N, CA, C and O atoms as a Maestro MAE file, in Angstrom:
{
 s_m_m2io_version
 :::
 2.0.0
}

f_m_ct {
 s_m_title
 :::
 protein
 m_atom[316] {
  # First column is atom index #
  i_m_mmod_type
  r_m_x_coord
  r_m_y_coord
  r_m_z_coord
  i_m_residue_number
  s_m_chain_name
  s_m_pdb_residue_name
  s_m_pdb_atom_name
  i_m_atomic_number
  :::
  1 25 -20.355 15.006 -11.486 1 A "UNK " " N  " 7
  2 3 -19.045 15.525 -11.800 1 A "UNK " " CA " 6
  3 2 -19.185 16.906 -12.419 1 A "UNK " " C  " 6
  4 15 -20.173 17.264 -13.061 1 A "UNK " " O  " 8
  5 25 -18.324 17.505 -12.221 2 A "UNK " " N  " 7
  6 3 -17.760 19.072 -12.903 2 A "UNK " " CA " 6
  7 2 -17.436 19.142 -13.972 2 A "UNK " " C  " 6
  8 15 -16.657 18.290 -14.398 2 A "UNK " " O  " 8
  9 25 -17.858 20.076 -14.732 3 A "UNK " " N  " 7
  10 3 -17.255 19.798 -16.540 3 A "UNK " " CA " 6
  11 2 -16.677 21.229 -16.694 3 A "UNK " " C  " 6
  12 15 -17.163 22.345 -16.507 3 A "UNK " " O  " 8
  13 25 -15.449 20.786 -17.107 4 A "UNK " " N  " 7
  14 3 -14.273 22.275 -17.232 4 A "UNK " " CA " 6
  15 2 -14.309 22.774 -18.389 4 A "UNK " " C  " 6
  16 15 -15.051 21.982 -18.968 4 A "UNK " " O  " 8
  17 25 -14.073 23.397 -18.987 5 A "UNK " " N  " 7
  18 3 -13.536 23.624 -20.311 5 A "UNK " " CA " 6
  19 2 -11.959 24.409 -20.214 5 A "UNK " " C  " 6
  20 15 -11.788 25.595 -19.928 5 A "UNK " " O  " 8
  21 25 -10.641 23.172 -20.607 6 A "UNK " " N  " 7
  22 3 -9.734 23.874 -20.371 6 A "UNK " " CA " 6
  23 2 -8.748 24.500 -21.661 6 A "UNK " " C  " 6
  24 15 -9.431 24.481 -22.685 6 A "UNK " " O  " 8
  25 25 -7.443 25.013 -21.916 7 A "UNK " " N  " 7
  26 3 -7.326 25.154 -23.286 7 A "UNK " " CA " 6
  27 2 -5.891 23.960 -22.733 7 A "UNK " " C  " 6
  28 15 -5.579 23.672 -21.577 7 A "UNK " " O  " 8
  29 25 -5.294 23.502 -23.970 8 A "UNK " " N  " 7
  30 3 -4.220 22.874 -24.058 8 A "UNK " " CA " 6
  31 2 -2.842 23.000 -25.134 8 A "UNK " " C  " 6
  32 15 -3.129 23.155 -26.321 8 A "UNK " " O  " 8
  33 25 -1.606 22.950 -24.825 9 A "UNK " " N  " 7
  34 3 -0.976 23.590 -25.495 9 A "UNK " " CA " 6
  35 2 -0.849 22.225 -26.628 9 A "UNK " " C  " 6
  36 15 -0.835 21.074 -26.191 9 A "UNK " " O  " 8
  37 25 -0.762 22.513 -28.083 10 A "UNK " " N  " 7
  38 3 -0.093 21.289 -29.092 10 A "UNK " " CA " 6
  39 2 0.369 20.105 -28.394 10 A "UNK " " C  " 6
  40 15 -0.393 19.155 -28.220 10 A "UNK " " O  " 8
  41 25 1.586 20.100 -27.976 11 A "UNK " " N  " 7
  42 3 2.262 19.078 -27.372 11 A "UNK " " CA " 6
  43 2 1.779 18.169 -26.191 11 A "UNK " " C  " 6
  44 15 2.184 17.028 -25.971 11 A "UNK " " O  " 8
  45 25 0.530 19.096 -25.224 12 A "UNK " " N  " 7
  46 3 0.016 18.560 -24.079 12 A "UNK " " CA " 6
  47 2 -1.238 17.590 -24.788 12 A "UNK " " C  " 6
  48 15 -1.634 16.475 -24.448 12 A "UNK " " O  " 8
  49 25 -1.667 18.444 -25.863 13 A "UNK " " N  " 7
  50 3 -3.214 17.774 -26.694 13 A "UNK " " CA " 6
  51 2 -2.575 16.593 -27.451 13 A "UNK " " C  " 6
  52 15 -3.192 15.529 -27.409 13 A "UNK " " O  " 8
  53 25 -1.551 16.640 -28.060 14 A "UNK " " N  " 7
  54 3 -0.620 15.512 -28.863 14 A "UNK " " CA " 6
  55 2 -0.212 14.383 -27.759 14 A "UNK " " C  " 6
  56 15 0.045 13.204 -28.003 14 A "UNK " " O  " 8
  57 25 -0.214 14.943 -26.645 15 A "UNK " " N  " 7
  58 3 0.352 13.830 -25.220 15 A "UNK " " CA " 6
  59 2 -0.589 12.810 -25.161 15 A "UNK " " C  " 6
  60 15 -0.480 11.622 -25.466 15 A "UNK " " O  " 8
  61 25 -1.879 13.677 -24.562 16 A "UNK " " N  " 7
  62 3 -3.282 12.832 -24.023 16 A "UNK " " CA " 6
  63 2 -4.065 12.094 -25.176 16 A "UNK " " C  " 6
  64 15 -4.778 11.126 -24.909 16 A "UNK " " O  " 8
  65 25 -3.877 12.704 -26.834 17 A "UNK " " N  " 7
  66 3 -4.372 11.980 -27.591 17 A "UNK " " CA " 6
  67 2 -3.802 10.646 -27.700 17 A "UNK " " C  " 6
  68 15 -4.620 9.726 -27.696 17 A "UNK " " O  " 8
  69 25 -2.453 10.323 -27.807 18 A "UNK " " N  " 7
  70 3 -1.543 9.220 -27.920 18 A "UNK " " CA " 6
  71 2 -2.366 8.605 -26.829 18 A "UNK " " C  " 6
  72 15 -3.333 7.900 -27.120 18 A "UNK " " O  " 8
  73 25 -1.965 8.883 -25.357 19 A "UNK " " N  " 7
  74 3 -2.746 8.188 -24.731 19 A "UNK " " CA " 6
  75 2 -3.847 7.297 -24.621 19 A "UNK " " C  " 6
  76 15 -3.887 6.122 -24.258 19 A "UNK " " O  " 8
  77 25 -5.114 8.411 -25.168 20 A "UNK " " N  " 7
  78 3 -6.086 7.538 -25.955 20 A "UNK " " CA " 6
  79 2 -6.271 6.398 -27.087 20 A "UNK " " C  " 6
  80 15 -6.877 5.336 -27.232 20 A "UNK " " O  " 8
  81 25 -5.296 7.334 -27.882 21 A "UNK " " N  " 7
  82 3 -5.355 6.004 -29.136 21 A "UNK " " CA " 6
  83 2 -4.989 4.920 -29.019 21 A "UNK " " C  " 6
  84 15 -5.434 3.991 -29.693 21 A "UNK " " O  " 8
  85 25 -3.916 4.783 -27.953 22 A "UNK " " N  " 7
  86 3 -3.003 3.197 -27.299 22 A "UNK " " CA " 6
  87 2 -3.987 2.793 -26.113 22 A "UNK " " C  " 6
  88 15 -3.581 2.182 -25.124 22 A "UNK " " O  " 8
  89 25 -5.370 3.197 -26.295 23 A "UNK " " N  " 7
  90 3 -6.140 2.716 -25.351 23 A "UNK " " CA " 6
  91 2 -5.621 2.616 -23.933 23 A "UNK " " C  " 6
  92 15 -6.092 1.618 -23.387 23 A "UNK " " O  " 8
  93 25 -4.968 3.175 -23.301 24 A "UNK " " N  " 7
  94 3 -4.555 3.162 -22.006 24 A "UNK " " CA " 6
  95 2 -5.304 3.785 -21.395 24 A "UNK " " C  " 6
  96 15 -5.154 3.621 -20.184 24 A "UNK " " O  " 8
  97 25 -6.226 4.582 -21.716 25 A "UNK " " N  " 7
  98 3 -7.111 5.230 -21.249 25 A "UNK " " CA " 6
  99 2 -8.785 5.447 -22.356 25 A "UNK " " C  " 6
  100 15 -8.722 5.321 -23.579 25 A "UNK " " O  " 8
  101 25 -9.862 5.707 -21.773 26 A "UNK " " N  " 7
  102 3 -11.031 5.968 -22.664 26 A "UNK " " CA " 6
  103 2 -11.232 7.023 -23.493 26 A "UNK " " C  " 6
  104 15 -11.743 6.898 -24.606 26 A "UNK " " O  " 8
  105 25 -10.757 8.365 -22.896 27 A "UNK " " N  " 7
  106 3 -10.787 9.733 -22.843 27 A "UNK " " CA " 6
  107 2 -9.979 10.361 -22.576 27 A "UNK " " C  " 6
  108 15 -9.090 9.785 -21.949 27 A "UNK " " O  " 8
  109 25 -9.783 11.753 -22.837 28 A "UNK " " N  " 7
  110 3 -8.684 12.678 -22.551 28 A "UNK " " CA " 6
  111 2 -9.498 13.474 -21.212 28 A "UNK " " C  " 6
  112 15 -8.935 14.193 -20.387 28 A "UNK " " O  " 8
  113 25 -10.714 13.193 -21.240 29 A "UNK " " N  " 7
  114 3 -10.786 13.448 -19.112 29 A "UNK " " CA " 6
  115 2 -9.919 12.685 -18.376 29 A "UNK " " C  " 6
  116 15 -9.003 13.054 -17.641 29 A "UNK " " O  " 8
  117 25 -10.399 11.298 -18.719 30 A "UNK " " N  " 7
  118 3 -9.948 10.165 -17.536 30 A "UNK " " CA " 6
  119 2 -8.253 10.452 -17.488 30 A "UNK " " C  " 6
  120 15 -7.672 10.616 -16.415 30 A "UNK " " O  " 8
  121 25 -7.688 10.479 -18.556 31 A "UNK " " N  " 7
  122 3 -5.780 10.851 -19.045 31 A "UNK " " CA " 6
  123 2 -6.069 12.354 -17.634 31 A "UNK " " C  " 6
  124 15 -5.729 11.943 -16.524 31 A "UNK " " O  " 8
  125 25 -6.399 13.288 -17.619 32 A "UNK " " N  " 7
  126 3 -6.252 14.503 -16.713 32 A "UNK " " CA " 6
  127 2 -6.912 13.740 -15.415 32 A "UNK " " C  " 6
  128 15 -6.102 13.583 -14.502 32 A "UNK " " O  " 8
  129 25 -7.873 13.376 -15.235 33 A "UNK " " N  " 7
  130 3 -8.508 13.246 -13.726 33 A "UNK " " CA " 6
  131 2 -7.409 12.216 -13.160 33 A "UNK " " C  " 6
  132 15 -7.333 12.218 -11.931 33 A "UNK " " O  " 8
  133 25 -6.541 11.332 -13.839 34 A "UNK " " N  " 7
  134 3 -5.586 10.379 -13.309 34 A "UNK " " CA " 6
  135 2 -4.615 11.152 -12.738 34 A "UNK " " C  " 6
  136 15 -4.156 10.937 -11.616 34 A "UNK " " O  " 8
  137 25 -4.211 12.233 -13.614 35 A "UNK " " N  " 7
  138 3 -3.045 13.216 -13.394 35 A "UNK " " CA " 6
  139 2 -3.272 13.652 -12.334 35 A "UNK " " C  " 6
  140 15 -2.551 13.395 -11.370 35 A "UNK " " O  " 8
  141 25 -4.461 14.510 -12.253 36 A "UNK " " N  " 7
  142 3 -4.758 15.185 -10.891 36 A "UNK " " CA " 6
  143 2 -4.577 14.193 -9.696 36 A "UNK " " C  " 6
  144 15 -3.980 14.594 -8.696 36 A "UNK " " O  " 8
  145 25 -5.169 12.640 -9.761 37 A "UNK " " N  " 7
  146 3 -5.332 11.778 -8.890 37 A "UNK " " CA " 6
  147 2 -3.544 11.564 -8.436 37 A "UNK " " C  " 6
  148 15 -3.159 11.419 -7.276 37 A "UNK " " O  " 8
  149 25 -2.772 11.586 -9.483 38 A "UNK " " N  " 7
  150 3 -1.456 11.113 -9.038 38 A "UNK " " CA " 6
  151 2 -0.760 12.379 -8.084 38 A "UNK " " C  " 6
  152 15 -0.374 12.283 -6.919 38 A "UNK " " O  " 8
  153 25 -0.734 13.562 -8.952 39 A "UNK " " N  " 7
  154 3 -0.573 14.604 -8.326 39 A "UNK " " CA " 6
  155 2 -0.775 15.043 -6.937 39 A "UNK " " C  " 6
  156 15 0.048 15.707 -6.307 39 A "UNK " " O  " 8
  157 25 -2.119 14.564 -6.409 40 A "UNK " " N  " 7
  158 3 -2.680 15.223 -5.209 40 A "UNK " " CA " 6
  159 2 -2.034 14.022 -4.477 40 A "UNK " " C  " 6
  160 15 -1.480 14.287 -3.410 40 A "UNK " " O  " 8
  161 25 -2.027 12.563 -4.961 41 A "UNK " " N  " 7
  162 3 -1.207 11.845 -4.141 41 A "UNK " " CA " 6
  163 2 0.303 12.364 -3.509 41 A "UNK " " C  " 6
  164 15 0.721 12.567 -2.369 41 A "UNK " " O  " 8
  165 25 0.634 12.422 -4.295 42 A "UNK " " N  " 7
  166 3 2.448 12.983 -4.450 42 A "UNK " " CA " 6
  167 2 2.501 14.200 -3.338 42 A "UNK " " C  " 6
  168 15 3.352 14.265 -2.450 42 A "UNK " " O  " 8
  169 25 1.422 15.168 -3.548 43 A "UNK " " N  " 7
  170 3 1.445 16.162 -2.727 43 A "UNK " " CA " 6
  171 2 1.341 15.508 -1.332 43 A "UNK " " C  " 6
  172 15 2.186 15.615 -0.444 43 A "UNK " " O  " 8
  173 25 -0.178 14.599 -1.243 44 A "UNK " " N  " 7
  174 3 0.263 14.136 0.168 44 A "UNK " " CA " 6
  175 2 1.471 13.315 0.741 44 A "UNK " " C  " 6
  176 15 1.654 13.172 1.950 44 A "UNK " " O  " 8
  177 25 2.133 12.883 -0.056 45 A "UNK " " N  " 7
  178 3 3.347 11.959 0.522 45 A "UNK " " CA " 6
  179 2 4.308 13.241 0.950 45 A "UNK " " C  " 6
  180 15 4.907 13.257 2.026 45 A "UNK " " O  " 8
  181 25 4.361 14.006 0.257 46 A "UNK " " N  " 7
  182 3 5.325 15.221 0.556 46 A "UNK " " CA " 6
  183 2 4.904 15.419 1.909 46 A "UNK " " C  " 6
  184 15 5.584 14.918 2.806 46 A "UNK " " O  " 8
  185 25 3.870 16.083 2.184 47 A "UNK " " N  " 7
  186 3 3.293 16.503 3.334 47 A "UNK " " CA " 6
  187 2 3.613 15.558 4.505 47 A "UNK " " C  " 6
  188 15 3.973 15.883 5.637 47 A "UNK " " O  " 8
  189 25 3.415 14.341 4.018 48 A "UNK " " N  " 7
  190 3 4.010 13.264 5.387 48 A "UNK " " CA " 6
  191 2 5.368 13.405 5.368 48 A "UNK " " C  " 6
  192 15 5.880 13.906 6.369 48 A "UNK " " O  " 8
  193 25 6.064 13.081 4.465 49 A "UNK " " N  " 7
  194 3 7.570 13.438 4.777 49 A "UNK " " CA " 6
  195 2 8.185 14.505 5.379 49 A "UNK " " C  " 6
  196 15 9.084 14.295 6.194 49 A "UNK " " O  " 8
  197 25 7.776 15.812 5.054 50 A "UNK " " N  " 7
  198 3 7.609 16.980 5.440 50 A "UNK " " CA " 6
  199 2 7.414 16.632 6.977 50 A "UNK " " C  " 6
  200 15 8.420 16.554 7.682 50 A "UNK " " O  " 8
  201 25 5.972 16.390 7.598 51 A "UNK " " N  " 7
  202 3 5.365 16.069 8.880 51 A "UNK " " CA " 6
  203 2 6.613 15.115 9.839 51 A "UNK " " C  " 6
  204 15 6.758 15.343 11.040 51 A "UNK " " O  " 8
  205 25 7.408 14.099 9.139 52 A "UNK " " N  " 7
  206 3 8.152 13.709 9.681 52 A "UNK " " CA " 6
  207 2 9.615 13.967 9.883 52 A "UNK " " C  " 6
  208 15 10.405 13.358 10.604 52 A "UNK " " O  " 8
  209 25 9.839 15.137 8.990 53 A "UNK " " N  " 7
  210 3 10.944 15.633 9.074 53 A "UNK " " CA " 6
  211 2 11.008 16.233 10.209 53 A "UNK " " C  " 6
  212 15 11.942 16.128 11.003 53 A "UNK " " O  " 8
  213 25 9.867 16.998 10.373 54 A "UNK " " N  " 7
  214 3 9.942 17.788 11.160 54 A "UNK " " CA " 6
  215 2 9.789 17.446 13.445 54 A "UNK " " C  " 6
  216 15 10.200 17.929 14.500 54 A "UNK " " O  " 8
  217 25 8.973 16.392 12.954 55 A "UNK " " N  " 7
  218 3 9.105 15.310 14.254 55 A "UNK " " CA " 6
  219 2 10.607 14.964 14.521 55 A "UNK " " C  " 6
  220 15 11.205 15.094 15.589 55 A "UNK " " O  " 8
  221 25 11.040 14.548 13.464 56 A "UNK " " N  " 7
  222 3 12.811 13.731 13.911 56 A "UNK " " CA " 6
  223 2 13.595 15.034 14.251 56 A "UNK " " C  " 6
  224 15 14.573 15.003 14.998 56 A "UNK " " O  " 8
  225 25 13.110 16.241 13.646 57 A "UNK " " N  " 7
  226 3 13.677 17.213 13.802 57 A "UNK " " CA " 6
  227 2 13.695 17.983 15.502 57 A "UNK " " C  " 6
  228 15 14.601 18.721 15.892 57 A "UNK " " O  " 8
  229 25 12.692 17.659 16.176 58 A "UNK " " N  " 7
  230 3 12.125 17.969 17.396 58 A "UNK " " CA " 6
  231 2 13.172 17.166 18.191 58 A "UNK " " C  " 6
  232 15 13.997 17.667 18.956 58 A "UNK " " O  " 8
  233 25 12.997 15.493 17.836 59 A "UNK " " N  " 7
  234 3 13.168 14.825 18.440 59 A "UNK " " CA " 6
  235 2 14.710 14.634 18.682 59 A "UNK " " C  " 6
  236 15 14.863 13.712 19.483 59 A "UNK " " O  " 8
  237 25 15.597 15.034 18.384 60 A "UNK " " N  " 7
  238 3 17.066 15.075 18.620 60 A "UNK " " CA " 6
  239 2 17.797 14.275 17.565 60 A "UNK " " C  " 6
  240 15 17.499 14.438 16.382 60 A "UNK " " O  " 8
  241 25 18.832 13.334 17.964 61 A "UNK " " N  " 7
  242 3 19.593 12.613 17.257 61 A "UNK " " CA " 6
  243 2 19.489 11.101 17.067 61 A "UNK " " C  " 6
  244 15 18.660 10.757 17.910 61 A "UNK " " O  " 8
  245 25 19.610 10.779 16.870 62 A "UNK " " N  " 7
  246 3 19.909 9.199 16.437 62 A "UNK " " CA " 6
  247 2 20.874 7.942 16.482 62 A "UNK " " C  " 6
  248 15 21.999 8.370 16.224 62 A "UNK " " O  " 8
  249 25 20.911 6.758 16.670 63 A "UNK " " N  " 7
  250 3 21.716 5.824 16.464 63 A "UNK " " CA " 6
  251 2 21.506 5.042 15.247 63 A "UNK " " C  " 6
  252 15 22.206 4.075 14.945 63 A "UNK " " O  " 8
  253 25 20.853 5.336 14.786 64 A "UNK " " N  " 7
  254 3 19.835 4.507 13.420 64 A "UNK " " CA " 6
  255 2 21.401 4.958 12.097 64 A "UNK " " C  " 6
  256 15 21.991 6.027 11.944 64 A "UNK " " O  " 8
  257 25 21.548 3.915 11.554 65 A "UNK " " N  " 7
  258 3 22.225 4.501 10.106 65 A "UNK " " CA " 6
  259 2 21.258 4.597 9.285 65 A "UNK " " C  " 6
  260 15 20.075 4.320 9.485 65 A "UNK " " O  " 8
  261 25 21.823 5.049 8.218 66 A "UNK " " N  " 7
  262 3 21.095 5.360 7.066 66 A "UNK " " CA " 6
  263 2 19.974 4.153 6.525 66 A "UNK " " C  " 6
  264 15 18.780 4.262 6.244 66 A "UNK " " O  " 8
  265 25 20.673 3.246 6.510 67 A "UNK " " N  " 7
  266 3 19.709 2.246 6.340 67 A "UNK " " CA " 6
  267 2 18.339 1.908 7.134 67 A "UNK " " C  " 6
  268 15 17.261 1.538 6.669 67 A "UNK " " O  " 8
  269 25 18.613 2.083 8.113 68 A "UNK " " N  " 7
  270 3 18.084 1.196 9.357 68 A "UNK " " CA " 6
  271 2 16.639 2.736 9.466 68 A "UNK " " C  " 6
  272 15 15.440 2.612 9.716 68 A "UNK " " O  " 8
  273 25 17.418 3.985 9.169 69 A "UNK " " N  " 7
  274 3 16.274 5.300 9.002 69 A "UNK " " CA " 6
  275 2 14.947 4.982 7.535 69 A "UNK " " C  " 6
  276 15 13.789 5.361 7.359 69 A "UNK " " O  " 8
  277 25 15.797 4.211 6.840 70 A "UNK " " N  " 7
  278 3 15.612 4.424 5.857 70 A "UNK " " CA " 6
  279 2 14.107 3.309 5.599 70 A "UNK " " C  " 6
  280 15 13.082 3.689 5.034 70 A "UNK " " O  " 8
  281 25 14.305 2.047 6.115 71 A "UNK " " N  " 7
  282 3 13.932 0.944 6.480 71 A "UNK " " CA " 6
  283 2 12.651 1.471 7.318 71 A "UNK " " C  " 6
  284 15 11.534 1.129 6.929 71 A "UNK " " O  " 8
  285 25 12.801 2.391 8.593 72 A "UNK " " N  " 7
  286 3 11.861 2.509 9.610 72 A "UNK " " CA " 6
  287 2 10.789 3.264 8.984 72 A "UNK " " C  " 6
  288 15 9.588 3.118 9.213 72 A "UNK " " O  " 8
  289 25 11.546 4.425 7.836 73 A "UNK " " N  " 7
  290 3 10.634 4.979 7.426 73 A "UNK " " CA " 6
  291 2 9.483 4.551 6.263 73 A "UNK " " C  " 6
  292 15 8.543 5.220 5.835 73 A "UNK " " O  " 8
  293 25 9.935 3.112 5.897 74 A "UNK " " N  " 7
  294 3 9.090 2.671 4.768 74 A "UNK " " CA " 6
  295 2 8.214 1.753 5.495 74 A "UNK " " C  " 6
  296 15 7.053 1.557 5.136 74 A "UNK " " O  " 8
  297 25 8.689 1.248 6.401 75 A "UNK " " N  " 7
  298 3 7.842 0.120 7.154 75 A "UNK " " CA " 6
  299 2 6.602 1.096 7.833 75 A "UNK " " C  " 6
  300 15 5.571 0.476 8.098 75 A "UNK " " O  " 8
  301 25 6.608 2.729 8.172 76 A "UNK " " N  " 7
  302 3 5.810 3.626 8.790 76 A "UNK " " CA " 6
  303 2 4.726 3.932 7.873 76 A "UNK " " C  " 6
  304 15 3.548 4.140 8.160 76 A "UNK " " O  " 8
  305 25 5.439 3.930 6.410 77 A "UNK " " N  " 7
  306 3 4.445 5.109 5.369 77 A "UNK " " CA " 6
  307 2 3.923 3.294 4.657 77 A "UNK " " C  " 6
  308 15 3.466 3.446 3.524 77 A "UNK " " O  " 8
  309 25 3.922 2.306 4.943 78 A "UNK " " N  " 7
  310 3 3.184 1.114 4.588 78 A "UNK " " CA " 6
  311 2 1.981 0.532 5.722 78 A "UNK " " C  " 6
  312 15 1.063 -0.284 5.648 78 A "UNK " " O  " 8
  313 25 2.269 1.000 6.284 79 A "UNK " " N  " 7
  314 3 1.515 0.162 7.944 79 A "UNK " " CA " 6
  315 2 1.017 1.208 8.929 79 A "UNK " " C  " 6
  316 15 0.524 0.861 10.001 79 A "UNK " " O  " 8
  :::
 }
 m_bond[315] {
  # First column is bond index #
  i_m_from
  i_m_to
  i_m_order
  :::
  1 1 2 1
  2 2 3 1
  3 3 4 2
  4 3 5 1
  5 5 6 1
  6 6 7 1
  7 7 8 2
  8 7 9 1
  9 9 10 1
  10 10 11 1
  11 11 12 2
  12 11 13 1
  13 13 14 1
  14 14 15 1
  15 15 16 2
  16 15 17 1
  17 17 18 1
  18 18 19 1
  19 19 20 2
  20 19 21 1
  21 21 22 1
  22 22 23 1
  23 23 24 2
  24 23 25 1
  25 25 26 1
  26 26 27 1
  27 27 28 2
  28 27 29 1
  29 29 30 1
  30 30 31 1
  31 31 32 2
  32 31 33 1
  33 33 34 1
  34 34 35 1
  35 35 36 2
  36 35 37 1
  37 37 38 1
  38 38 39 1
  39 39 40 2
  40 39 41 1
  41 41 42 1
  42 42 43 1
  43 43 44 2
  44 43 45 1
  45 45 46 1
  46 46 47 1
  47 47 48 2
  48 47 49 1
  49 49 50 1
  50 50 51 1
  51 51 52 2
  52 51 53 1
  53 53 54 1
  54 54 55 1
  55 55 56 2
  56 55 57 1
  57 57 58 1
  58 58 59 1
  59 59 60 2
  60 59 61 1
  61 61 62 1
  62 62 63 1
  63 63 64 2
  64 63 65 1
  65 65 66 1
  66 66 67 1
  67 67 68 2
  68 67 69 1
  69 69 70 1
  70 70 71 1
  71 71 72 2
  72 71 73 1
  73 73 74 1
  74 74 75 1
  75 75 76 2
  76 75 77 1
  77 77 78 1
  78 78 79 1
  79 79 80 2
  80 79 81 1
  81 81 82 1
  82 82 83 1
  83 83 84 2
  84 83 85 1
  85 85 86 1
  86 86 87 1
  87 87 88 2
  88 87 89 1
  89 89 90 1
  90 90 91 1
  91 91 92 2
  92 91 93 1
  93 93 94 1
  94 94 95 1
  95 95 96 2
  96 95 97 1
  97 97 98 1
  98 98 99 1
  99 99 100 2
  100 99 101 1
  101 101 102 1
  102 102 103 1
  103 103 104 2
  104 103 105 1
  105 105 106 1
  106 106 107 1
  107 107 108 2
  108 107 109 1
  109 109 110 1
  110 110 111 1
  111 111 112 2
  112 111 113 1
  113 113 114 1
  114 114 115 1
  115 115 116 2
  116 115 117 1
  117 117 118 1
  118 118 119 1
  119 119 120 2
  120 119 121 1
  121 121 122 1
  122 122 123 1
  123 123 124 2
  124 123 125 1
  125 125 126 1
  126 126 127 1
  127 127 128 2
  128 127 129 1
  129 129 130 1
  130 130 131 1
  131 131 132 2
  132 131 133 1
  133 133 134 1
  134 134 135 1
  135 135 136 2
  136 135 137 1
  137 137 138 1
  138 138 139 1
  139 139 140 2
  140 139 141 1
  141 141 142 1
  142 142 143 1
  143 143 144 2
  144 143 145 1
  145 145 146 1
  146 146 147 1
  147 147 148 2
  148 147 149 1
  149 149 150 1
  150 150 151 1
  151 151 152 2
  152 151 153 1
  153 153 154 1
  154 154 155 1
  155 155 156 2
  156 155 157 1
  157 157 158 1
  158 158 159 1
  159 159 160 2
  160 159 161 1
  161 161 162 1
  162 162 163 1
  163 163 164 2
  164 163 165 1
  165 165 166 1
  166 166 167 1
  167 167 168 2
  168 167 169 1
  169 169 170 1
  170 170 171 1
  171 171 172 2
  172 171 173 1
  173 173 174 1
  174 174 175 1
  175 175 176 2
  176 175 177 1
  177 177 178 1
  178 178 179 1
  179 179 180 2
  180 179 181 1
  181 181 182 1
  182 182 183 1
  183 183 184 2
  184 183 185 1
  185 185 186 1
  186 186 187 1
  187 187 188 2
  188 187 189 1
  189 189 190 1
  190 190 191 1
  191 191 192 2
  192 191 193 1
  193 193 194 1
  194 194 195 1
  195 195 196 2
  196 195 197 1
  197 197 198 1
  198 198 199 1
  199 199 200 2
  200 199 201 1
  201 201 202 1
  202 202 203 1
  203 203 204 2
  204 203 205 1
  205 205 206 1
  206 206 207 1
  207 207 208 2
  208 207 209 1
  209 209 210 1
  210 210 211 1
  211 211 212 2
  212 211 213 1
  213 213 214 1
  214 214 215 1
  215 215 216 2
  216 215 217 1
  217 217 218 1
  218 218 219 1
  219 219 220 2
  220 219 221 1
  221 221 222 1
  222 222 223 1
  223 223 224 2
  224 223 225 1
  225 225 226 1
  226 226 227 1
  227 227 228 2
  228 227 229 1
  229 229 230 1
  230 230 231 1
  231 231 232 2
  232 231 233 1
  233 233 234 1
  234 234 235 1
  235 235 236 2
  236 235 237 1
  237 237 238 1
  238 238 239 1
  239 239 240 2
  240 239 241 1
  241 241 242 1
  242 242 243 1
  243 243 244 2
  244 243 245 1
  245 245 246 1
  246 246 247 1
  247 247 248 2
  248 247 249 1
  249 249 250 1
  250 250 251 1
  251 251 252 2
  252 251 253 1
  253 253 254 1
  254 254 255 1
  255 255 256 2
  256 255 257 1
  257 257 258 1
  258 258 259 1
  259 259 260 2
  260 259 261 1
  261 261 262 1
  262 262 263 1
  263 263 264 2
  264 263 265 1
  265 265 266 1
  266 266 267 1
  267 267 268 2
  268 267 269 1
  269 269 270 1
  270 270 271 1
  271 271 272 2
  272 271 273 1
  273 273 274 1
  274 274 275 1
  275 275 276 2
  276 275 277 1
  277 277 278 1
  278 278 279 1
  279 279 280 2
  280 279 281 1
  281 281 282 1
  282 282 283 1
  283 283 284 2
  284 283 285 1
  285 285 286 1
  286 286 287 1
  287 287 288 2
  288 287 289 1
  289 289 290 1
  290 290 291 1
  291 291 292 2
  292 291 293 1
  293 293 294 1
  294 294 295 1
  295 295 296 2
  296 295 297 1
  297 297 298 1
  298 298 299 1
  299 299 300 2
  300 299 301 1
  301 301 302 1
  302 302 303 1
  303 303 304 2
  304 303 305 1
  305 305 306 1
  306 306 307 1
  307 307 308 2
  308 307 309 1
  309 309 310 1
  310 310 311 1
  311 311 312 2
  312 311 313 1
  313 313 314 1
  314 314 315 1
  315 315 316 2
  :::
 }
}
């Protein structure tokens, strides 16, 4: 692993310490490397949504209601 040295503002160092002390975490790495981990997730879900916007967008119109779009698209981003 990579060892950073980053600075942190009061309130961000007051965040990740709490963290630690309620044991939810070991360290104030593991509290940031989670962040990053959630983060880069989030980014990729964007990117698929994004990716599929842009497919339905190609692809014309629809008979699907809202629901039934809504439904297809969770059953896609699970399976």
């Amino acid at each position: 692993m990579k060892r950073q040295s980053i600075t942190l503002t009061e309130p961000n160092n007051q965040w990740l310490t709490k963290r630690v002390e309620s044991n939810e975490y070991t360290s104030k790495s593991e509290v940031v490397n989670d962040l990053i981990r959630r983060a880069r997730q989030a980014v990729d879900e964007i990117e698929i949504i994004r990716m599929k916007l842009e497919l339905a967008e190609k692809s014309g119109f629809t008979q699907m209601n809202r629901e039934e779009i809504l439904l297809e698209s969770k059953d896609s981003m699970n399976g």
